[in-house]
Amino acid sequence: MDEKIKAIAIGKDKDPYEIPLNLIQLATYLEYFNSNSKRDLKHIFGLLDLDSSSRRKYENSIAFKSDSKERMKLQIINKALTMELLTSGMFGYIDHPAEVHSNCLVSRYQPQDAVDDKHYLAVPSNYAQGGVPDVQIDYEHYMVILEVSAKYQPSMEDYKKQLSGALKHARSIREKGYDKPVYGILINERSLEHVVNKEMMKEVLKDIKPSEQISITAISIDEFANLGQAMAEKYEDDISKIHSDDLLHVLKATVEKGIYGKFHEIFMERLNTVKSPSHSLWF
């Protein structure tokens, strides 16, 4: 597998940022979120330089009041921000996007030996704020946006709010003049395997007009993590051969299945149909 560190763009100015984890690490650590283990999450925060000592080192602190409950917000911020970074990094392996853009907030650290203001290090500071999708990936003929949530055991109200948020962000992109299809993918703990989640998805989808060219689907954190692990392990030699047209095929097939769409399963089916000259069973 290509172990090269993936770069994404972060913040409103699209500063370059290198994800310090390979695909199998991204997918593996993503699975830790469902356990909600403070010990595991603290380890991941450290890998991404979001722990307290790293935040001090890069002058990436967040001002809180002295009350302990206020300081606890850093755990929530780090968890949500880490989810955005992990999913952004994984999408960099799924195909060949020109740019994977995480809308997280950014701090700029300028080393003491910097010769001018142009020499700085952009570091993620806080999760994406309201009004923009968490992650945006632009292609020549379509766009993918990710709405992610690291919330532990989200309620149905949370689920509906996140689905509605994905639709709202897609419509906002459309209103700004983007005239190509927009595919929104919600990633949180809930899976479309369960009837109650299907029904909520159905309620949101019925309000989308075909003329809007907007599609919304959802997969669980575990399903997305399993997809990443399968790509890293089974397709380690051929992962670089995946292209945006393969992803578009998967997105269209998922949308056609509506509330029964299983993005992760359809993606794996697509991988098995693409042949490789060197591997008769792969690509």
C-alpha positions as semicolon CSV with decimal commas, in nm:
position;residue;x (nm);y (nm);z (nm)
1;M;0,000;0,000;0,000
2;D;0,111;0,353;-0,070
3;E;0,224;0,478;0,271
4;K;0,262;0,837;0,155
5;I;0,111;1,085;0,399
6;K;-0,205;1,237;0,258
7;A;-0,248;1,611;0,241
8;I;-0,583;1,785;0,272
9;A;-0,684;2,151;0,275
10;I;-0,815;2,296;0,601
11;G;-0,993;2,616;0,702
12;K;-1,148;2,896;0,501
13;D;-0,812;2,977;0,339
14;K;-0,756;2,612;0,244
15;D;-0,419;2,582;0,414
16;P;-0,230;2,259;0,337
17;Y;-0,228;2,001;0,616
18;E;-0,067;1,657;0,620
19;I;-0,261;1,377;0,787
20;P;0,008;1,191;0,989
21;L;-0,169;0,854;0,952
22;N;-0,197;0,602;0,669
23;L;-0,525;0,448;0,552
24;I;-0,526;0,146;0,782
25;Q;-0,452;0,370;1,081
26;L;-0,727;0,615;0,986
27;A;-0,982;0,334;0,951
28;T;-0,871;0,158;1,270
29;Y;-0,878;0,468;1,488
30;L;-1,217;0,565;1,346
31;E;-1,358;0,246;1,500
32;Y;-1,252;0,364;1,845
33;F;-1,517;0,636;1,845
34;N;-1,810;0,404;1,914
35;S;-1,654;0,282;2,238
36;N;-1,629;0,642;2,361
37;S;-1,317;0,542;2,558
38;K;-1,142;0,850;2,696
39;R;-0,814;0,660;2,701
40;D;-0,835;0,563;2,332
41;L;-0,953;0,906;2,226
42;K;-0,673;1,075;2,419
43;H;-0,423;0,860;2,229
44;I;-0,572;0,964;1,894
45;F;-0,574;1,331;1,995
46;G;-0,201;1,303;2,063
47;L;-0,133;1,153;1,720
48;L;-0,299;1,456;1,561
49;D;-0,127;1,708;1,792
50;L;-0,454;1,800;1,959
51;D;-0,349;1,701;2,311
52;S;-0,285;1,976;2,565
53;S;0,095;1,981;2,533
54;S;0,082;1,997;2,152
55;R;-0,178;2,273;2,159
56;R;0,052;2,474;2,387
57;K;0,351;2,401;2,164
58;Y;0,177;2,530;1,852
59;E;-0,006;2,811;2,031
60;N;-0,328;2,637;1,939
61;S;-0,516;2,685;2,264
62;I;-0,886;2,759;2,298
63;A;-0,997;3,016;2,553
64;F;-1,238;2,875;2,811
65;K;-1,375;3,011;3,134
66;S;-1,224;2,881;3,456
67;D;-1,526;2,661;3,531
68;S;-1,438;2,291;3,495
69;K;-1,749;2,223;3,285
70;E;-1,632;2,479;3,036
71;R;-1,289;2,317;3,016
72;M;-1,455;1,983;2,943
73;K;-1,563;2,129;2,610
74;L;-1,212;2,067;2,479
75;Q;-1,284;1,692;2,485
76;I;-1,596;1,748;2,275
77;I;-1,412;1,979;2,037
78;N;-1,123;1,738;1,992
79;K;-1,355;1,445;1,932
80;A;-1,559;1,623;1,664
81;L;-1,250;1,774;1,502
82;T;-1,071;1,439;1,496
83;M;-1,371;1,277;1,325
84;E;-1,357;1,543;1,053
85;L;-0,984;1,490;1,002
86;L;-1,007;1,109;0,992
87;T;-1,290;1,105;0,738
88;S;-1,119;1,374;0,530
89;G;-0,798;1,172;0,525
90;M;-0,978;0,850;0,430
91;F;-1,149;1,015;0,136
92;G;-0,809;1,108;-0,001
93;Y;-0,752;0,735;-0,060
94;I;-1,092;0,652;-0,207
95;D;-1,024;0,815;-0,542
96;H;-0,821;1,097;-0,696
97;P;-0,984;1,420;-0,579
98;A;-0,812;1,740;-0,677
99;E;-0,872;1,858;-0,323
100;V;-1,023;1,729;-0,001
101;H;-1,124;2,031;0,205
102;S;-1,208;2,015;0,574
103;N;-1,392;2,324;0,693
104;C;-1,248;2,303;1,044
105;L;-1,117;2,616;1,214
106;V;-0,742;2,672;1,191
107;S;-0,464;2,826;1,398
108;R;-0,145;2,945;1,235
109;Y;0,178;2,881;1,420
110;Q;0,485;3,079;1,316
111;P;0,819;2,925;1,425
112;Q;1,082;3,152;1,575
113;D;1,309;3,100;1,275
114;A;1,043;3,210;1,025
115;V;1,187;3,468;0,787
116;D;0,853;3,637;0,712
117;D;0,477;3,613;0,765
118;K;0,442;3,364;0,480
119;H;0,629;3,096;0,675
120;Y;0,384;2,933;0,915
121;L;0,232;2,600;1,008
122;A;-0,146;2,563;0,980
123;V;-0,289;2,339;1,253
124;P;-0,653;2,231;1,306
125;S;-0,806;2,410;1,601
126;N;-1,182;2,351;1,618
127;Y;-1,451;2,161;1,429
128;A;-1,641;2,310;1,133
129;Q;-1,889;2,575;1,239
130;G;-2,246;2,620;1,118
131;G;-2,319;2,723;0,761
132;V;-2,069;2,497;0,586
133;P;-2,037;2,119;0,535
134;D;-1,782;1,945;0,755
135;V;-1,589;1,819;0,452
136;Q;-1,613;1,911;0,084
137;I;-1,458;1,720;-0,206
138;D;-1,471;1,873;-0,554
139;Y;-1,457;1,674;-0,876
140;E;-1,483;1,777;-1,238
141;H;-1,844;1,669;-1,280
142;Y;-1,984;1,652;-0,925
143;M;-1,923;1,734;-0,559
144;V;-1,929;1,523;-0,242
145;I;-1,993;1,674;0,099
146;L;-1,959;1,491;0,430
147;E;-2,165;1,563;0,738
148;V;-2,000;1,376;1,024
149;S;-2,080;1,337;1,391
150;A;-1,873;1,187;1,670
151;K;-2,163;1,207;1,915
152;Y;-2,194;0,896;2,132
153;Q;-2,526;0,716;2,081
154;P;-2,702;0,997;1,889
155;S;-3,078;1,023;1,932
156;M;-3,328;1,019;1,647
157;E;-3,356;1,394;1,689
158;D;-2,978;1,420;1,641
159;Y;-2,998;1,197;1,335
160;K;-3,272;1,403;1,173
161;K;-3,088;1,726;1,251
162;Q;-2,771;1,596;1,085
163;L;-2,958;1,470;0,778
164;S;-3,135;1,804;0,748
165;G;-2,800;1,978;0,795
166;A;-2,648;1,786;0,505
167;L;-2,942;1,886;0,284
168;K;-2,919;2,248;0,398
169;H;-2,549;2,264;0,314
170;A;-2,607;2,106;-0,027
171;R;-2,875;2,363;-0,106
172;S;-2,649;2,644;0,010
173;I;-2,382;2,525;-0,234
174;R;-2,645;2,517;-0,509
175;E;-2,759;2,871;-0,423
176;K;-2,403;2,996;-0,462
177;G;-2,410;2,896;-0,829
178;Y;-2,279;2,540;-0,834
179;D;-2,475;2,367;-1,112
180;K;-2,347;2,008;-1,099
181;P;-2,475;1,718;-0,885
182;V;-2,408;1,732;-0,511
183;Y;-2,387;1,409;-0,311
184;G;-2,414;1,437;0,065
185;I;-2,296;1,152;0,289
186;L;-2,384;1,146;0,658
187;I;-2,143;0,949;0,880
188;N;-2,233;0,882;1,244
189;E;-2,315;0,585;1,470
190;R;-2,651;0,508;1,309
191;S;-2,678;0,262;1,021
192;L;-2,940;0,225;0,749
193;E;-2,949;-0,142;0,848
194;H;-3,212;-0,041;1,103
195;V;-3,572;0,035;1,005
196;V;-3,606;0,342;1,226
197;N;-3,310;0,505;1,051
198;K;-3,451;0,416;0,710
199;E;-3,779;0,585;0,801
200;M;-3,601;0,902;0,907
201;M;-3,399;0,902;0,585
202;K;-3,722;0,856;0,386
203;E;-3,873;1,161;0,555
204;V;-3,578;1,377;0,452
205;L;-3,550;1,243;0,097
206;K;-3,914;1,310;0,011
207;D;-3,849;1,686;0,033
208;I;-3,575;1,681;-0,233
209;K;-3,687;1,764;-0,587
210;P;-3,514;1,585;-0,880
211;S;-3,439;1,922;-1,037
212;E;-3,219;2,014;-0,739
213;Q;-2,958;1,750;-0,836
214;I;-2,901;1,680;-0,466
215;S;-2,870;1,333;-0,318
216;I;-2,831;1,236;0,047
217;T;-2,728;0,900;0,192
218;A;-2,584;0,775;0,520
219;I;-2,349;0,510;0,656
220;S;-2,236;0,432;1,008
221;I;-1,892;0,500;1,150
222;D;-1,825;0,125;1,167
223;E;-1,933;0,074;0,805
224;F;-1,704;0,352;0,683
225;A;-1,417;0,223;0,898
226;N;-1,465;-0,131;0,767
227;L;-1,459;-0,001;0,410
228;G;-1,127;0,174;0,477
229;Q;-0,978;-0,137;0,636
230;A;-1,089;-0,357;0,347
231;M;-0,934;-0,118;0,096
232;A;-0,610;-0,102;0,292
233;E;-0,579;-0,477;0,341
234;K;-0,739;-0,646;0,041
235;Y;-0,659;-0,385;-0,221
236;E;-0,329;-0,256;-0,084
237;D;-0,146;-0,291;-0,418
238;D;-0,419;-0,138;-0,631
239;I;-0,577;0,131;-0,418
240;S;-0,420;0,405;-0,630
241;K;-0,615;0,284;-0,935
242;I;-0,952;0,399;-0,798
243;H;-1,081;0,700;-0,991
244;S;-1,362;0,951;-0,953
245;D;-1,573;0,778;-1,219
246;D;-1,573;0,464;-1,000
247;L;-1,693;0,671;-0,707
248;L;-1,962;0,834;-0,921
249;H;-2,087;0,489;-1,023
250;V;-2,112;0,393;-0,655
251;L;-2,289;0,716;-0,560
252;K;-2,547;0,678;-0,837
253;A;-2,612;0,314;-0,748
254;T;-2,649;0,406;-0,380
255;V;-2,895;0,684;-0,461
256;E;-3,102;0,454;-0,680
257;K;-3,155;0,225;-0,380
258;G;-3,288;0,518;-0,177
259;I;-3,331;0,430;0,191
260;Y;-3,181;0,086;0,120
261;G;-2,861;0,232;-0,023
262;K;-2,545;0,080;0,124
263;F;-2,257;0,294;0,004
264;H;-1,988;0,077;0,162
265;E;-2,118;-0,249;0,015
266;I;-2,173;-0,105;-0,332
267;F;-1,825;0,043;-0,324
268;M;-1,672;-0,297;-0,249
269;E;-1,878;-0,453;-0,529
270;R;-1,742;-0,189;-0,765
271;L;-1,385;-0,264;-0,661
272;N;-1,436;-0,629;-0,750
273;T;-1,549;-0,544;-1,104
274;V;-1,248;-0,331;-1,193
275;K;-0,967;-0,552;-1,321
276;S;-0,596;-0,496;-1,286
277;P;-0,344;-0,623;-1,551
278;S;-0,132;-0,767;-1,270
279;H;-0,411;-0,906;-1,053
280;S;-0,681;-1,111;-1,221
281;L;-0,911;-1,088;-0,919
282;W;-0,855;-0,723;-0,833
283;F;-0,940;-0,409;-1,027
